[in-house]
């Protein structure tokens, strides 16, 4: 009798749980449909999905991500307008917006990275983090597009990505140096701050990629010396990278003066 009662209670519990789950899904579906209808009305009223998203993001910031998700499903051809408007209005949601856009494959990852950085340059760290996390196989192109789009933040970009992908640090720096060599010393400084024991790789890579820019070699050596790399090590690393004795001596003399 007790076993039968226990079984009855157990079955009732399972049924109740299933019903609650079904009700929950129904509520979610109904809520989604309401949001979709609301967005479509806003687009009709504003005659622009970008303006509609900007307005919604301003009035309902906590709903920004879900409305971007819905908008990209309904208006995929307008992805540029949607992403730019959403990030401009709610930059705090940048990472989630970039991830949604990449996952929905509305465009190539590098194109989304460029668009997102242009929408809010100060959130470049979040953009490259989300992109590299979603498509690590495109890391090289993500670095290239990011530093070209926002060269003033190249040091932050390589630092963020190298911290997350330490085994790719040399490749990240190499790609960044090829793309924006004129800010090489800042990237060297940023990487040595988090990888002080990788000075050889950082310096040799930076110097090697700067051989056609003599003044950049001097700045890179100065940056490395300021970061604590000794003259003896700097000389060795720079020679390994292909710098001449004259270039190295000039940089060290300039620094010491």
Coordinates of N, CA and C in Angstrom, one line a residue:
X1 N 0.8 -1.2 0.0 CA 0.0 0.0 0.0 C 0.9 1.2 0.0
X2 N 1.9 1.2 0.9 CA 2.8 2.4 0.9 C 3.5 2.6 -0.4
X3 N 3.9 1.4 -1.0 CA 4.6 1.5 -2.3 C 3.7 2.1 -3.3
X4 N 2.5 1.7 -3.4 CA 1.5 2.2 -4.3 C 1.3 3.7 -4.2
X5 N 1.2 4.1 -2.9 CA 1.0 5.5 -2.6 C 2.2 6.4 -3.1
X6 N 3.4 5.8 -2.8 CA 4.6 6.5 -3.1 C 4.7 6.7 -4.6
X7 N 4.3 5.6 -5.4 CA 4.4 5.6 -6.8 C 3.4 6.6 -7.4
X8 N 2.2 6.7 -6.8 CA 1.2 7.6 -7.2 C 1.7 9.1 -7.0
X9 N 2.3 9.3 -5.9 CA 2.8 10.7 -5.6 C 4.0 11.0 -6.6
X10 N 4.8 10.0 -6.8 CA 6.0 10.3 -7.8 C 5.5 10.6 -9.2
X11 N 4.5 9.8 -9.6 CA 3.9 10.0 -11.0 C 3.2 11.4 -11.1
X12 N 2.5 11.8 -10.0 CA 1.9 13.1 -10.0 C 2.9 14.2 -10.0
X13 N 4.0 14.0 -9.3 CA 5.1 15.0 -9.3 C 5.6 15.2 -10.7
X14 N 5.9 14.1 -11.4 CA 6.4 14.1 -12.8 C 5.5 14.8 -13.7
X15 N 4.2 14.5 -13.6 CA 3.2 15.1 -14.4 C 3.1 16.6 -14.2
X16 N 3.1 17.0 -12.9 CA 3.1 18.5 -12.6 C 4.3 19.2 -13.2
X17 N 5.5 18.5 -13.0 CA 6.7 19.1 -13.6 C 6.6 19.3 -15.1
X18 N 6.1 18.3 -15.7 CA 6.0 18.3 -17.2 C 5.0 19.5 -17.6
X19 N 3.9 19.6 -16.9 CA 2.9 20.6 -17.2 C 3.5 22.0 -17.0
X20 N 4.3 22.1 -15.9 CA 4.9 23.4 -15.6 C 5.9 23.8 -16.7
X21 N 6.7 22.8 -17.2 CA 7.7 23.0 -18.2 C 7.0 23.4 -19.5
X22 N 5.8 22.7 -19.8 CA 5.1 23.1 -21.0 C 4.6 24.5 -20.9
X23 N 4.0 24.8 -19.8 CA 3.5 26.2 -19.6 C 4.6 27.2 -19.7
X24 N 5.8 26.9 -19.2 CA 6.9 27.8 -19.3 C 7.3 28.0 -20.7
X25 N 7.4 26.9 -21.5 CA 7.7 27.1 -22.9 C 6.6 27.9 -23.7
X26 N 5.4 27.7 -23.3 CA 4.3 28.5 -23.9 C 4.4 29.9 -23.7
X27 N 4.8 30.2 -22.4 CA 5.0 31.6 -22.0 C 6.1 32.3 -22.8
X28 N 7.2 31.5 -22.9 CA 8.4 32.0 -23.7 C 8.0 32.2 -25.1
X29 N 7.3 31.3 -25.7 CA 6.9 31.4 -27.1 C 6.0 32.6 -27.3
X30 N 5.1 32.8 -26.4 CA 4.1 33.9 -26.5 C 4.9 35.2 -26.3
X31 N 5.8 35.3 -25.4 CA 6.6 36.5 -25.1 C 7.4 36.8 -26.3
X32 N 8.0 35.8 -27.0 CA 8.8 36.0 -28.2 C 8.0 36.6 -29.3
X33 N 6.8 36.1 -29.5 CA 5.9 36.5 -30.5 C 5.5 38.0 -30.3
X34 N 5.2 38.3 -29.0 CA 4.9 39.7 -28.6 C 6.0 40.7 -29.0
X35 N 7.2 40.2 -28.6 CA 8.4 41.1 -28.9 C 8.6 41.2 -30.4
X36 N 8.4 40.2 -31.2 CA 8.6 40.2 -32.6 C 7.5 41.2 -33.2
X37 N 6.3 41.1 -32.7 CA 5.2 42.0 -33.2 C 5.5 43.4 -32.9
X38 N 6.0 43.6 -31.7 CA 6.4 45.0 -31.2 C 7.5 45.6 -32.1
X39 N 8.5 44.8 -32.4 CA 9.6 45.3 -33.2 C 9.1 45.6 -34.6
X40 N 8.3 44.8 -35.2 CA 7.8 45.1 -36.5 C 6.9 46.4 -36.5
X41 N 6.2 46.6 -35.5 CA 5.4 47.9 -35.4 C 6.3 49.0 -35.3
X42 N 7.4 48.9 -34.5 CA 8.4 50.0 -34.4 C 9.1 50.3 -35.7
X43 N 9.4 49.2 -36.4 CA 10.0 49.4 -37.8 C 9.0 50.1 -38.7
X44 N 7.8 49.7 -38.7 CA 6.8 50.4 -39.5 C 6.6 51.8 -39.2
X45 N 6.7 52.2 -37.9 CA 6.5 53.6 -37.5 C 7.7 54.4 -37.8
X46 N 8.9 53.9 -37.6 CA 10.1 54.6 -37.8 C 10.7 54.6 -39.2
X47 N 10.2 53.6 -40.0 CA 10.6 53.4 -41.4 C 12.1 53.0 -41.5
X48 N 12.6 52.4 -40.4 CA 14.0 52.0 -40.3 C 14.2 51.1 -39.2
X49 N 14.8 49.9 -39.4 CA 15.0 48.9 -38.4 C 16.1 49.4 -37.4
X50 N 17.1 50.2 -38.0 CA 18.1 50.8 -37.2 C 17.6 51.8 -36.1
X51 N 16.7 52.6 -36.6 CA 16.1 53.6 -35.6 C 15.2 52.9 -34.6
X52 N 14.5 51.8 -35.1 CA 13.7 51.1 -34.2 C 14.5 50.4 -33.1
X53 N 15.6 49.8 -33.5 CA 16.5 49.1 -32.5 C 17.1 50.1 -31.5
X54 N 17.5 51.3 -32.1 CA 18.1 52.3 -31.2 C 17.1 52.8 -30.2
X55 N 15.8 53.0 -30.6 CA 14.8 53.4 -29.7 C 14.5 52.4 -28.6
X56 N 14.4 51.2 -29.0 CA 14.1 50.1 -28.1 C 15.2 49.9 -27.1
X57 N 16.5 50.0 -27.6 CA 17.6 49.8 -26.7 C 17.8 51.0 -25.7
X58 N 17.3 52.1 -26.1 CA 17.3 53.3 -25.2 C 16.3 53.2 -24.1
X59 N 15.1 52.7 -24.5 CA 14.0 52.6 -23.5 C 14.0 51.3 -22.8
X60 N 14.5 50.2 -23.4 CA 14.5 48.9 -22.7 C 15.9 48.3 -22.8
X61 N 16.8 48.9 -22.2 CA 18.2 48.4 -22.3 C 18.4 46.9 -22.0
X62 N 17.7 46.4 -21.0 CA 17.8 45.0 -20.7 C 17.3 44.1 -21.7
X63 N 16.5 44.6 -22.7 CA 16.0 43.8 -23.7 C 16.7 43.9 -25.0
X64 N 17.8 44.7 -25.0 CA 18.6 44.9 -26.3 C 19.0 43.7 -27.0
X65 N 19.6 42.8 -26.3 CA 20.1 41.5 -26.9 C 19.0 40.7 -27.6
X66 N 17.9 40.5 -26.9 CA 16.9 39.7 -27.5 C 16.2 40.3 -28.7
X67 N 16.1 41.7 -28.7 CA 15.6 42.3 -29.9 C 16.5 42.3 -31.1
X68 N 17.8 42.4 -30.8 CA 18.8 42.2 -31.8 C 18.7 40.8 -32.4
X69 N 18.6 39.8 -31.6 CA 18.4 38.5 -32.0 C 17.2 38.3 -33.0
X70 N 16.1 38.9 -32.5 CA 14.9 38.9 -33.4 C 15.0 39.6 -34.7
X71 N 15.6 40.8 -34.6 CA 15.8 41.7 -35.7 C 16.7 41.0 -36.8
X72 N 17.7 40.3 -36.4 CA 18.6 39.7 -37.3 C 17.9 38.5 -38.0
X73 N 16.9 37.9 -37.4 CA 16.2 36.8 -38.0 C 15.2 37.4 -39.0
X74 N 14.6 38.5 -38.7 CA 13.5 39.1 -39.6 C 14.2 39.9 -40.7
X75 N 15.2 40.7 -40.4 CA 15.8 41.6 -41.4 C 17.3 41.3 -41.5
X76 N 17.7 40.1 -41.9 CA 19.1 39.7 -42.0 C 19.9 40.6 -43.0
X77 N 19.3 41.1 -44.0 CA 20.0 42.0 -45.0 C 20.4 43.3 -44.4
X78 N 19.7 43.6 -43.2 CA 19.9 44.9 -42.6 C 20.9 44.8 -41.4
X79 N 21.7 43.7 -41.4 CA 22.5 43.4 -40.2 C 23.5 44.6 -39.8
X80 N 24.0 45.3 -40.8 CA 24.9 46.4 -40.5 C 24.2 47.5 -39.7
X81 N 23.0 47.8 -40.2 CA 22.2 48.8 -39.5 C 21.8 48.4 -38.1
X82 N 21.4 47.1 -38.0 CA 21.0 46.6 -36.7 C 22.1 46.6 -35.7
X83 N 23.3 46.0 -36.1 CA 24.4 45.9 -35.2 C 24.9 47.3 -34.8
X84 N 25.1 48.2 -35.8 CA 25.6 49.5 -35.5 C 24.7 50.3 -34.5
X85 N 23.4 50.2 -34.8 CA 22.4 50.9 -33.9 C 22.4 50.4 -32.5
X86 N 22.4 49.0 -32.4 CA 22.4 48.4 -31.1 C 23.6 48.7 -30.2
X87 N 24.8 48.6 -30.8 CA 26.0 48.8 -30.1 C 26.2 50.3 -29.7
X88 N 25.8 51.1 -30.6 CA 25.9 52.6 -30.4 C 25.0 53.0 -29.2
X89 N 23.8 52.4 -29.2 CA 22.9 52.7 -28.1 C 23.2 52.0 -26.8
X90 N 23.7 50.8 -26.8 CA 24.0 50.0 -25.6 C 25.3 49.3 -25.8
X91 N 26.4 50.0 -25.7 CA 27.7 49.4 -25.8 C 28.0 48.3 -24.8
X92 N 27.4 48.4 -23.6 CA 27.6 47.3 -22.6 C 27.2 46.0 -23.1
X93 N 26.4 45.9 -24.2 CA 25.9 44.6 -24.7 C 26.7 44.2 -25.9
X94 N 27.8 44.9 -26.2 CA 28.6 44.6 -27.4 C 29.0 43.2 -27.5
X95 N 29.5 42.6 -26.5 CA 30.0 41.2 -26.6 C 28.9 40.3 -27.0
X96 N 27.7 40.4 -26.4 CA 26.6 39.5 -26.7 C 26.1 39.7 -28.1
X97 N 26.1 41.0 -28.5 CA 25.6 41.4 -29.9 C 26.5 40.8 -30.9
X98 N 27.8 40.9 -30.7 CA 28.8 40.3 -31.7 C 28.6 38.8 -31.8
X99 N 28.5 38.2 -30.6 CA 28.4 36.7 -30.6 C 27.1 36.3 -31.4
X100 N 26.0 37.0 -31.2 CA 24.8 36.6 -31.8 C 24.9 36.8 -33.4
X101 N 25.5 37.9 -33.8 CA 25.7 38.2 -35.2 C 26.6 37.1 -35.9
X102 N 27.6 36.7 -35.2 CA 28.5 35.7 -35.7 C 27.8 34.3 -35.8
X103 N 27.1 34.0 -34.7 CA 26.4 32.7 -34.7 C 25.3 32.6 -35.7
X104 N 24.7 33.7 -36.0 CA 23.7 33.7 -37.1 C 24.2 33.8 -38.5
X105 N 25.6 34.0 -38.5 CA 26.3 34.0 -39.8 C 25.7 35.0 -40.8
X106 N 25.4 36.2 -40.3 CA 24.8 37.2 -41.1 C 25.9 37.8 -42.1
X107 N 27.1 37.7 -41.7 CA 28.3 38.1 -42.5 C 29.5 37.4 -42.0
X108 N 30.7 37.7 -42.6 CA 31.9 37.1 -42.1 C 32.3 37.6 -40.8
X109 N 33.0 36.9 -40.0 CA 33.4 37.3 -38.6 C 34.2 38.6 -38.7
X110 N 35.2 38.7 -39.6 CA 36.0 40.0 -39.7 C 35.2 41.2 -40.0
X111 N 34.2 41.0 -40.9 CA 33.3 42.1 -41.2 C 32.5 42.6 -40.0
X112 N 32.0 41.6 -39.2 CA 31.3 42.0 -38.0 C 32.2 42.7 -37.0
X113 N 33.4 42.2 -36.9 CA 34.4 42.9 -36.0 C 34.6 44.3 -36.4
X114 N 34.8 44.5 -37.7 CA 35.0 45.9 -38.2 C 33.8 46.8 -37.9
X115 N 32.7 46.3 -38.2 CA 31.4 47.1 -37.9 C 31.3 47.4 -36.5
X116 N 31.5 46.4 -35.6 CA 31.3 46.6 -34.2 C 32.3 47.6 -33.6
X117 N 33.5 47.5 -34.0 CA 34.5 48.5 -33.5 C 34.2 49.9 -34.0
X118 N 33.8 50.0 -35.2 CA 33.4 51.4 -35.7 C 32.2 51.9 -34.9
X119 N 31.3 51.0 -34.5 CA 30.1 51.5 -33.8 C 30.5 52.0 -32.4
X120 N 31.5 51.4 -31.7 CA 31.9 51.8 -30.4 C 33.4 51.4 -30.2
X121 N 34.3 52.2 -30.6 CA 35.8 51.9 -30.5 C 36.2 51.6 -29.1
X122 N 35.6 52.2 -28.1 CA 36.1 52.0 -26.8 C 35.9 50.6 -26.2
X123 N 35.0 49.9 -26.9 CA 34.7 48.5 -26.5 C 35.4 47.5 -27.4
X124 N 36.5 47.9 -28.0 CA 37.2 47.0 -28.9 C 37.6 45.7 -28.2
X125 N 38.0 45.7 -26.9 CA 38.4 44.5 -26.2 C 37.3 43.5 -26.2
X126 N 36.0 43.9 -26.0 CA 34.9 43.0 -26.0 C 34.6 42.4 -27.3
X127 N 34.8 43.2 -28.4 CA 34.6 42.8 -29.7 C 35.6 41.7 -30.1
X128 N 36.8 41.9 -29.9 CA 37.8 40.9 -30.3 C 37.7 39.6 -29.5
X129 N 37.4 39.8 -28.2 CA 37.2 38.7 -27.3 C 36.1 37.8 -27.8
X130 N 34.9 38.4 -28.1 CA 33.8 37.7 -28.6 C 34.1 37.0 -29.9
X131 N 34.7 37.7 -30.8 CA 35.0 37.1 -32.1 C 36.0 36.0 -32.0
X132 N 37.0 36.1 -31.3 CA 38.0 35.1 -31.1 C 37.5 33.8 -30.4
X133 N 36.5 34.1 -29.5 CA 35.9 33.0 -28.8 C 35.0 32.2 -29.7
X134 N 34.3 32.9 -30.6 CA 33.3 32.3 -31.4 C 34.0 31.6 -32.6
X135 N 35.0 32.2 -33.2 CA 35.7 31.7 -34.4 C 37.2 31.7 -34.2
X136 N 37.7 30.9 -33.3 CA 39.2 30.9 -33.1 C 40.0 30.6 -34.3
X137 N 39.4 29.9 -35.3 CA 40.1 29.6 -36.5 C 40.4 30.8 -37.4
X138 N 39.7 31.9 -37.1 CA 39.9 33.2 -37.8 C 40.7 34.2 -37.0
X139 N 41.4 33.8 -36.1 CA 42.1 34.7 -35.2 C 43.0 35.6 -35.9
X140 N 43.8 35.1 -36.9 CA 44.7 36.0 -37.6 C 44.0 37.1 -38.3
X141 N 42.9 36.8 -39.0 CA 42.1 37.9 -39.7 C 41.4 38.8 -38.7
X142 N 41.0 38.3 -37.6 CA 40.4 39.1 -36.5 C 41.4 40.2 -36.0
X143 N 42.6 39.7 -35.8 CA 43.7 40.7 -35.4 C 43.9 41.7 -36.4
X144 N 44.1 41.3 -37.7 CA 44.4 42.2 -38.8 C 43.3 43.3 -38.9
X145 N 42.1 42.9 -39.0 CA 41.0 43.8 -39.2 C 40.9 44.7 -38.0
X146 N 41.0 44.2 -36.8 CA 40.8 45.0 -35.6 C 41.9 46.1 -35.4
X147 N 43.1 45.8 -35.7 CA 44.2 46.8 -35.5 C 44.2 47.8 -36.6
X148 N 43.7 47.4 -37.8 CA 43.6 48.4 -38.9 C 42.4 49.3 -38.6
X149 N 41.4 48.8 -38.1 CA 40.2 49.6 -37.9 C 40.4 50.5 -36.7
X150 N 41.1 50.1 -35.7 CA 41.3 50.9 -34.5 C 42.8 50.8 -34.1
X151 N 43.7 51.4 -34.9 CA 45.2 51.3 -34.6 C 45.6 51.9 -33.3
X152 N 44.8 52.9 -32.8 CA 45.2 53.5 -31.5 C 45.0 52.5 -30.3
X153 N 44.2 51.5 -30.6 CA 44.0 50.5 -29.6 C 44.7 49.2 -29.9
X154 N 45.7 49.2 -30.7 CA 46.4 48.0 -31.1 C 47.1 47.3 -29.9
X155 N 47.6 48.1 -29.0 CA 48.2 47.5 -27.8 C 47.2 46.7 -27.0
X156 N 46.0 47.3 -26.8 CA 45.0 46.6 -26.1 C 44.5 45.3 -26.8
X157 N 44.4 45.4 -28.1 CA 43.9 44.3 -28.9 C 44.9 43.1 -28.8
X158 N 46.2 43.4 -29.0 CA 47.1 42.2 -28.9 C 47.2 41.7 -27.5
X159 N 47.1 42.6 -26.5 CA 47.2 42.2 -25.1 C 46.0 41.3 -24.8
X160 N 44.8 41.7 -25.2 CA 43.6 40.9 -24.9 C 43.7 39.6 -25.5
X161 N 44.0 39.5 -26.8 CA 44.0 38.3 -27.5 C 45.1 37.4 -27.1
X162 N 46.3 37.9 -26.8 CA 47.4 37.1 -26.4 C 47.2 36.5 -25.0
X163 N 46.5 37.3 -24.2 CA 46.2 36.7 -22.8 C 45.3 35.5 -22.9
X164 N 44.3 35.6 -23.9 CA 43.4 34.5 -24.1 C 43.9 33.4 -24.9
X165 N 44.9 33.7 -25.7 CA 45.5 32.6 -26.6 C 47.0 32.8 -26.5
X166 N 47.6 32.5 -25.3 CA 49.0 32.6 -25.1 C 49.9 31.8 -26.1
X167 N 49.4 30.7 -26.5 CA 50.2 29.9 -27.5 C 50.3 30.5 -28.9
X168 N 49.4 31.5 -29.1 CA 49.4 32.2 -30.4 C 50.0 33.6 -30.3
X169 N 50.6 33.9 -29.2 CA 51.1 35.3 -28.9 C 52.0 35.8 -30.1
X170 N 53.0 34.9 -30.5 CA 53.9 35.4 -31.6 C 53.1 35.6 -32.9
X171 N 52.2 34.8 -33.2 CA 51.4 35.0 -34.4 C 50.5 36.3 -34.3
X172 N 50.0 36.5 -33.2 CA 49.2 37.7 -33.0 C 50.0 39.0 -33.1
X173 N 51.2 39.0 -32.5 CA 52.0 40.2 -32.6 C 52.5 40.3 -34.1
X174 N 52.9 39.2 -34.7 CA 53.4 39.3 -36.1 C 52.4 39.9 -37.0
X175 N 51.1 39.4 -36.9 CA 50.1 39.9 -37.8 C 49.8 41.4 -37.5
X176 N 49.8 41.8 -36.2 CA 49.5 43.2 -35.8 C 50.7 44.1 -36.3
X177 N 51.9 43.6 -36.2 CA 53.0 44.4 -36.6 C 53.0 44.7 -38.1
X178 N 52.7 43.6 -38.9 CA 52.6 43.8 -40.3 C 51.5 44.7 -40.7
X179 N 50.4 44.8 -40.0 CA 49.3 45.6 -40.3 C 49.5 47.1 -39.9
X180 N 50.0 47.3 -38.7 CA 50.2 48.7 -38.2 C 51.6 48.8 -37.5
X181 N 52.7 48.8 -38.3 CA 54.0 48.8 -37.7 C 54.3 50.1 -37.0
X182 N 53.6 51.2 -37.3 CA 54.0 52.5 -36.7 C 53.6 52.5 -35.2
X183 N 52.9 51.6 -34.7 CA 52.5 51.5 -33.2 C 53.2 50.3 -32.6
X184 N 54.2 49.8 -33.2 CA 54.8 48.6 -32.7 C 55.3 48.7 -31.3
X185 N 55.9 49.8 -30.9 CA 56.5 49.9 -29.6 C 55.4 49.8 -28.5
X186 N 54.2 50.3 -28.8 CA 53.1 50.2 -27.8 C 52.7 48.7 -27.6
X187 N 52.7 48.0 -28.7 CA 52.3 46.6 -28.6 C 53.4 45.8 -27.9
X188 N 54.6 46.1 -28.1 CA 55.7 45.5 -27.4 C 55.6 45.7 -25.9
X189 N 55.4 47.0 -25.5 CA 55.2 47.3 -24.1 C 54.0 46.6 -23.5
X190 N 52.9 46.5 -24.2 CA 51.7 45.8 -23.7 C 51.9 44.3 -23.5
X191 N 52.6 43.7 -24.4 CA 52.9 42.3 -24.3 C 53.9 41.9 -23.2
X192 N 54.9 42.8 -23.1 CA 56.0 42.5 -22.1 C 55.4 42.7 -20.7
X193 N 54.3 43.5 -20.6 CA 53.7 43.7 -19.3 C 53.0 42.4 -18.8
X194 N 52.5 41.6 -19.7 CA 51.9 40.3 -19.2 C 52.7 39.1 -19.5
X195 N 53.7 39.2 -20.4 CA 54.6 38.1 -20.7 C 56.1 38.5 -20.5
X196 N 56.5 38.9 -19.3 CA 57.9 39.4 -19.1 C 58.9 38.3 -19.4
X197 N 58.5 37.0 -19.2 CA 59.4 35.9 -19.5 C 59.5 35.5 -20.9
X198 N 58.7 36.2 -21.8 CA 58.7 35.9 -23.2 C 59.4 37.0 -24.0
X199 N 60.3 37.7 -23.3 CA 60.9 38.9 -24.0 C 61.6 38.5 -25.3
X200 N 62.2 37.4 -25.4 CA 62.9 37.0 -26.6 C 61.9 36.9 -27.8
X201 N 60.8 36.2 -27.6 CA 59.9 36.1 -28.6 C 59.2 37.4 -29.0
X202 N 58.9 38.2 -28.0 CA 58.3 39.5 -28.3 C 59.3 40.4 -29.1
X203 N 60.5 40.6 -28.6 CA 61.4 41.5 -29.2 C 61.8 41.0 -30.6
X204 N 62.2 39.7 -30.7 CA 62.6 39.2 -32.0 C 61.5 39.3 -33.1
X205 N 60.3 39.0 -32.7 CA 59.1 39.1 -33.6 C 58.9 40.6 -34.0
X206 N 58.9 41.5 -33.0 CA 58.7 42.9 -33.3 C 59.8 43.5 -34.2
X207 N 61.0 43.2 -33.9 CA 62.1 43.7 -34.7 C 62.1 43.1 -36.1
X208 N 61.9 41.8 -36.2 CA 61.8 41.2 -37.5 C 60.8 41.8 -38.4
X209 N 59.6 42.1 -37.9 CA 58.5 42.7 -38.7 C 58.8 44.2 -39.0
X210 N 59.8 44.8 -38.3 CA 60.0 46.2 -38.5 C 61.3 46.5 -39.2
X211 N 61.9 45.5 -39.8 CA 63.2 45.7 -40.5 C 63.2 46.8 -41.6
X212 N 62.0 47.0 -42.2 CA 61.9 48.0 -43.3 C 61.6 49.3 -42.7
X213 N 61.4 49.4 -41.4 CA 61.1 50.7 -40.8 C 62.2 51.0 -39.7
X214 N 63.3 51.5 -40.1 CA 64.4 51.6 -39.2 C 64.1 52.4 -37.9
X215 N 63.3 53.4 -38.0 CA 63.0 54.2 -36.8 C 62.1 53.4 -35.9
X216 N 61.3 52.5 -36.4 CA 60.5 51.6 -35.5 C 61.4 50.7 -34.7
X217 N 62.5 50.2 -35.3 CA 63.4 49.3 -34.6 C 63.9 50.0 -33.3
X218 N 64.3 51.2 -33.5 CA 64.8 52.0 -32.3 C 63.7 52.1 -31.3
X219 N 62.5 52.4 -31.7 CA 61.4 52.6 -30.7 C 61.1 51.3 -30.0
X220 N 61.1 50.2 -30.7 CA 60.9 48.9 -30.2 C 61.9 48.5 -29.1
X221 N 63.1 48.8 -29.4 CA 64.2 48.5 -28.5 C 64.1 49.3 -27.3
X222 N 63.8 50.6 -27.5 CA 63.6 51.5 -26.3 C 62.4 51.0 -25.4
X223 N 61.3 50.6 -26.1 CA 60.2 50.1 -25.3 C 60.5 48.9 -24.5
X224 N 61.3 48.0 -25.1 CA 61.7 46.8 -24.4 C 62.6 47.1 -23.3
X225 N 63.5 48.0 -23.5 CA 64.4 48.4 -22.4 C 63.7 49.0 -21.3
X226 N 62.7 49.9 -21.6 CA 61.9 50.5 -20.5 C 61.1 49.4 -19.8
X227 N 60.8 48.3 -20.4 CA 60.1 47.3 -19.8 C 61.0 46.4 -18.9
X228 N 62.3 46.6 -18.9 CA 63.2 45.9 -18.1 C 64.1 44.9 -18.7
X229 N 64.0 44.8 -20.1 CA 64.9 43.9 -20.8 C 66.3 44.5 -20.8
X230 N 67.3 43.7 -20.5 CA 68.7 44.2 -20.4 C 69.3 44.5 -21.8
X231 N 70.3 45.4 -21.8 CA 71.0 45.7 -23.0 C 71.6 44.5 -23.7
X232 N 72.2 43.6 -22.9 CA 72.8 42.4 -23.4 C 71.7 41.5 -24.1
X233 N 70.6 41.3 -23.4 CA 69.5 40.5 -24.0 C 68.9 41.2 -25.3
X234 N 68.8 42.5 -25.2 CA 68.2 43.2 -26.3 C 69.1 43.1 -27.5
X235 N 70.4 43.2 -27.3 CA 71.3 43.1 -28.4 C 71.2 41.7 -29.0
X236 N 71.2 40.7 -28.2 CA 71.1 39.3 -28.7 C 69.8 39.1 -29.5
X237 N 68.7 39.5 -28.9 CA 67.4 39.3 -29.5 C 67.3 40.1 -30.9
X238 N 67.7 41.3 -30.9 CA 67.6 42.1 -32.1 C 68.5 41.6 -33.2
X239 N 69.7 41.1 -32.8 CA 70.6 40.5 -33.8 C 69.9 39.2 -34.4
X240 N 69.3 38.4 -33.5 CA 68.6 37.2 -34.0 C 67.5 37.5 -35.0
X241 N 66.9 38.7 -34.8 CA 65.8 39.1 -35.7 C 66.3 39.7 -37.0
X242 N 67.6 40.0 -37.1 CA 68.1 40.6 -38.3 C 68.5 42.0 -38.3
X243 N 68.4 42.6 -37.1 CA 68.9 44.0 -37.0 C 70.4 44.1 -37.1
X244 N 70.9 45.2 -37.5 CA 72.3 45.4 -37.6 C 72.9 46.0 -36.3
X245 N 74.2 45.8 -36.2 CA 74.9 46.4 -35.0 C 74.6 47.9 -34.9
X246 N 74.7 48.5 -36.0 CA 74.5 50.0 -36.1 C 73.1 50.4 -35.6
X247 N 72.1 49.6 -36.1 CA 70.7 50.0 -35.6 C 70.5 49.8 -34.1
X248 N 71.1 48.7 -33.6 CA 71.0 48.4 -32.2 C 71.7 49.4 -31.4
X249 N 72.9 49.7 -31.8 CA 73.8 50.7 -31.1 C 73.1 52.1 -31.1
X250 N 72.5 52.4 -32.2 CA 71.9 53.7 -32.3 C 70.7 53.8 -31.3
X251 N 69.9 52.7 -31.3 CA 68.8 52.7 -30.4 C 69.2 52.8 -28.9
X252 N 70.2 52.0 -28.5 CA 70.7 52.0 -27.2 C 71.3 53.4 -26.7
X253 N 72.1 54.0 -27.7 CA 72.7 55.3 -27.4 C 71.6 56.3 -27.2
X254 N 70.6 56.3 -28.1 CA 69.5 57.2 -28.0 C 68.7 57.1 -26.7
X255 N 68.6 55.8 -26.3 CA 67.9 55.6 -25.0 C 68.7 56.1 -23.8
X256 N 70.0 55.8 -23.8 CA 70.8 56.2 -22.7 C 71.0 57.7 -22.6
X257 N 70.9 58.4 -23.7 CA 71.0 59.8 -23.7 C 69.7 60.5 -23.2

